[in-house]
Amino acid sequence: VVRYPPLLTLLTDFGLSTYPGQMKGIIHTILPGAQVVDLTHHVPFADVGCAAHALLCAFGDFPSGTVHVAVVDPGVGSGREVLLLHLAGHTFVAPDNGLLWPLWEMHRVEARAFHLRELQGFCLPPSSTFHGRDIFAPVGAWIARSVPLITLGEPIERPRVALESPKPLVGRSHVEGEVILVDPFGNLVTNIVPRLLPGDISEVSVGEVTIEGIARSYSHWGEGPGVIVNSCGHLEVFLFMGSAAEALGVGVGERVLVRLK
Amino acid sequence: VVRYPPLLTLLTDFGLSTYPGQMKGIIHTILPGAQVVDLTHHVPFADVGCAAHALLCAFGDFPSGTVHVAVVDPGVGSGREVLLLHLAGHTFVAPDNGLLWPLWEMHRVEARAFHLRELQGFCLPPSSTFHGRDIFAPVGAWIARSVPLITLGEPIERPRVALESPKPLVGRSHVEGEVILVDPFGNLVTNIVPRLLPGDISEVSVGEVTIEGIARSYSHWGEGPGVIVNSCGHLEVFLFMGSAAEALGVGVGERVLVRLK
Amino acid sequence: VVRYPPLLTLLTDFGLSTYPGQMKGIIHTILPGAQVVDLTHHVPFADVGCAAHALLCAFGDFPSGTVHVAVVDPGVGSGREVLLLHLAGHTFVAPDNGLLWPLWEMHRVEARAFHLRELQGFCLPPSSTFHGRDIFAPVGAWIARSVPLITLGEPIERPRVALESPKPLVGRSHVEGEVILVDPFGNLVTNIVPRLLPGDISEVSVGEVTIEGIARSYSHWGEGPGVIVNSCGHLEVFLFMGSAAEALGVGVGERVLVRLK
């Protein structure tokens, strides 16, 4: 049997600091030879919803068996629990602050959830400010080293903290959703997933504009704002070679109205 | 025989998003144990020429056998071809949009070029917006897993799309070139490569200034703008501990005149 | 004996350029299978003191045997020496410009220091501008490949260049220190390390404010600026969910007065 090096991902709001590197140092200390991939460290500061969406869209691109460590944790050092989640062959470690809620919600039939119990022997004596290094990275490394979740945590029915995320209102002829994310290119990502709708999309209204039809690609669309199904399966409003957010003057929370055929 | 883990590099304009991480997820899925190095993800958006120059300067620092995946691809989802190139022991995967043209031009005697033929069995069902994940990363991973290029692609004579890049005019006593890049430190990188010139450099004029002689190092030069041969072999105008671009008020496209001894 | 892949870290001010990637290319050429972790490439340009502090705080999170390559080197191409340092099971490679001074000072009893002697056979013919690629990365890779330091360098008593860093004045009832760093979140990191003080902290004055007591966590503190012991053991002034630097209007060099109990 060939054993491949265990794979972990990191998702944080630590930006360009040394913190992501320090987390990797701890992981390599506990698990020499581990492979660690940065999913991103540029989630807007303390934006748990954005982190949750990014993880939901990205984890499926990694092989089964990957351990995902996500730290967007404004409550560091407070009483919030450490959540361990196993679903779809992947394991997740994050604060129980809503970050893993959408994952749990979508996979609740098969998901197993735990609250971290044992720090001793697994974590560093925690500092007041950097549990990414002291708790989340080491726990992720021990999981990747095959310590069973039941050894580390207490089984729970469900995560303690739910994430209130806006669900689209789906009618027979209309869907009302909203912009949930402006990506780094100025694309407006909505909470509407076309493959879950009861019909094909006829037109989309956002801000002052109404757009007819769905683009096959950015470059096919030509001038003016267009609508496309993005790589995560969500409806997205774009401007080819420009920023839709700027051109339309809208941002997160903006109402998006879809008319179905 | 010791087998080292295959090495891939990524070069994109995906910035601080999760996209580079997602590409790595796919690579590790197809090729567990691969090593993936970020060359940069901060090419200016859609700037194919800048990406081409960066790859040309950097690929030689990697070992023979490296697979370089480069995605600066404003035409994602359009009919543009996927180009595979093998030269100097390295393999390159990129859109056929000019990105690999300078590499091909410089190594055309030995370069072998292919257009990707087989998506089925090798790529993900492509989304409309993210072929970096759906096509380029998986193809790079299969190549690094030793799938022959001829299995993946159709041999072609040359890339379809040439990159118009300004060539310096070389005379016996003068060379006329231009600034092709302002690096993150404000250095003005030119298209003039001193070792290809018929004589030694006497002075260099750019914007309002004329600079005599070539600096041995930034710090030896002292005050005012200087000229140096940079780590890629190009002539570069710099300001020690400052930004030449700001001090001289010039940028990409600015004419650079070199007088030879 | 299982041999794990050798581990190196990189710390530079090269930002989002291709330079860190190119250093990794050289490392993988010399040492296939090496693992390379980015500590950070976002030290403020030419800020040797900031790099020194970052390395001092972070290196201990890596396993014994790690090789740390640090390049913040405004004197590139000048006569400055290349310093090799071995202490606490770790090896460091950096310009002898003060960057490794605090490490040496703190571990001087056991530290072994060398000036690089042999470039031939180990380094690339150095360019004028990029010794990170031509000297520091290859030397780090050879060390990680187990070339003894004595083969590479000349033993020296101490680094040539000291780093003048402000030490706090510690009295029986008061400590006077200063802000040495504003982190990416706007936290004011001071040069005061509570565990080295002769008493417990009663209150801290910085700028216009005096803060009583030490916070157990950011989120416990509530409104207004607080004081905490950060993950590196230093006293830090913070504002929960905000920037202390902005709120207090102070920065590096600001005087910090601590009253002891």
XYZ file of C-alpha atoms in Angstrom, chain B residues 26-195:
170
model
C -7.616 19.227 -8.114
C -3.895 18.617 -8.645
C -3.631 16.728 -5.342
C -6.749 14.743 -6.251
C -5.217 13.560 -9.527
C -1.646 13.363 -8.280
C -1.382 12.805 -4.521
C 2.013 13.859 -3.248
C 2.587 16.460 -5.983
C 4.519 19.562 -5.018
C 2.998 22.805 -6.198
C 4.834 26.135 -6.134
C 3.104 29.480 -6.609
C 5.112 31.457 -9.118
C 2.728 34.335 -8.619
C -1.014 34.905 -8.656
C -0.637 38.663 -8.928
C -0.143 39.247 -12.616
C -2.253 42.344 -13.358
C -5.731 41.177 -14.359
C -5.830 39.859 -17.936
C -2.262 41.082 -18.640
C -1.031 38.280 -20.897
C 2.195 40.110 -21.775
C 3.193 40.524 -18.148
C 2.495 36.836 -17.500
C 4.560 35.838 -20.526
C 7.525 37.893 -19.333
C 7.310 36.542 -15.772
C 7.250 32.938 -16.968
C 10.136 33.522 -19.381
C 12.283 34.965 -16.569
C 11.398 32.408 -13.924
C 10.978 28.939 -15.436
C 14.729 28.337 -15.706
C 15.058 28.519 -11.907
C 13.075 25.266 -11.656
C 14.417 21.783 -12.215
C 14.071 20.001 -15.523
C 10.822 18.051 -15.560
C 8.747 20.794 -13.953
C 5.229 21.356 -15.308
C 4.215 25.021 -15.429
C 0.498 25.838 -15.441
C -0.210 29.444 -16.431
C -3.718 30.863 -16.496
C -4.240 34.470 -17.523
C -7.273 33.889 -19.607
C -9.754 36.686 -20.276
C -11.186 34.462 -23.031
C -12.181 31.683 -20.600
C -15.091 29.746 -22.018
C -14.558 31.068 -25.564
C -13.148 29.012 -28.426
C -9.487 29.656 -27.603
C -7.369 26.519 -27.626
C -5.421 25.008 -24.730
C -1.719 24.993 -25.578
C 0.792 22.407 -24.379
C 4.456 23.193 -24.943
C 7.564 21.169 -24.196
C 11.005 22.767 -24.352
C 14.277 22.781 -22.461
C 13.070 19.896 -20.309
C 10.032 21.836 -19.047
C 6.364 21.478 -19.962
C 3.917 24.366 -20.102
C 0.107 24.410 -20.080
C -1.723 27.661 -20.847
C -4.404 29.196 -23.020
C -3.223 29.729 -26.602
C -3.562 33.485 -26.271
C 0.044 34.634 -26.560
C 1.087 33.713 -23.040
C 3.547 31.040 -24.192
C 4.509 32.773 -27.435
C 7.824 34.304 -26.231
C 8.876 30.919 -24.831
C 8.017 29.227 -28.103
C 9.765 31.926 -30.148
C 12.966 31.668 -28.117
C 13.068 27.868 -28.215
C 11.338 27.174 -31.527
C 14.076 24.855 -32.827
C 13.422 22.271 -30.157
C 9.937 23.197 -28.905
C 7.113 20.721 -29.376
C 3.621 22.258 -29.350
C 0.195 20.642 -29.016
C -3.416 21.723 -28.804
C -5.327 19.873 -26.119
C -7.643 17.319 -27.722
C -8.882 14.986 -25.053
C -10.877 16.588 -22.273
C -12.836 13.466 -21.518
C -11.238 11.371 -18.840
C -8.754 14.084 -18.006
C -10.688 17.248 -17.173
C -13.719 18.191 -15.115
C -16.918 19.028 -16.971
C -15.884 22.622 -17.536
C -17.724 25.447 -15.797
C -18.211 28.695 -17.689
C -15.820 30.738 -15.616
C -13.022 28.688 -14.065
C -11.015 26.606 -16.519
C -7.984 27.013 -14.254
C -9.633 24.425 -12.032
C -11.556 22.465 -14.655
C -8.996 22.141 -17.465
C -5.562 23.671 -16.857
C -4.868 22.244 -13.390
C -6.034 18.703 -14.236
C -4.124 18.652 -17.533
C -0.998 19.831 -15.714
C -1.472 17.111 -13.110
C -1.891 14.358 -15.731
C 1.257 15.551 -17.517
C 3.123 15.515 -14.190
C 1.745 11.975 -13.762
C 3.556 11.138 -17.005
C 0.664 11.020 -19.469
C 2.418 11.704 -22.805
C 1.623 15.000 -24.492
C 0.721 13.129 -27.682
C -2.036 11.343 -25.758
C -3.491 14.643 -24.621
C -2.984 16.831 -27.638
C -2.731 17.264 -31.366
C 0.756 18.270 -32.553
C 0.770 21.750 -34.087
C 3.379 23.681 -36.015
C 3.172 26.727 -33.830
C 0.857 28.402 -31.336
C -2.121 30.043 -32.987
C -1.890 33.399 -31.240
C 1.330 35.411 -31.357
C 2.152 37.984 -28.725
C 3.089 41.324 -30.202
C 5.902 42.398 -27.961
C 8.079 45.399 -28.680
C 11.576 44.451 -29.836
C 14.391 46.933 -29.290
C 15.912 48.582 -32.357
C 19.608 47.757 -32.225
C 21.983 49.987 -34.171
C 25.761 50.102 -34.105
C 25.963 53.016 -31.675
C 22.446 53.255 -30.287
C 19.712 50.962 -29.052
C 16.122 52.098 -28.747
C 13.930 50.085 -26.430
C 11.146 50.691 -23.970
C 9.889 50.022 -20.462
C 7.934 46.735 -20.500
C 7.213 46.335 -16.809
C 7.194 48.295 -13.560
C 8.035 45.817 -10.816
C 6.484 45.940 -7.328
C 9.399 48.065 -6.110
C 8.970 50.723 -8.805
C 11.911 49.511 -10.890
C 11.537 50.135 -14.626
C 12.284 46.897 -16.461
C 13.171 47.418 -20.148
C 13.158 45.092 -23.154
C 16.923 45.624 -23.609
C 19.180 42.664 -22.801
C 22.784 43.921 -22.571
C 24.424 40.566 -23.356
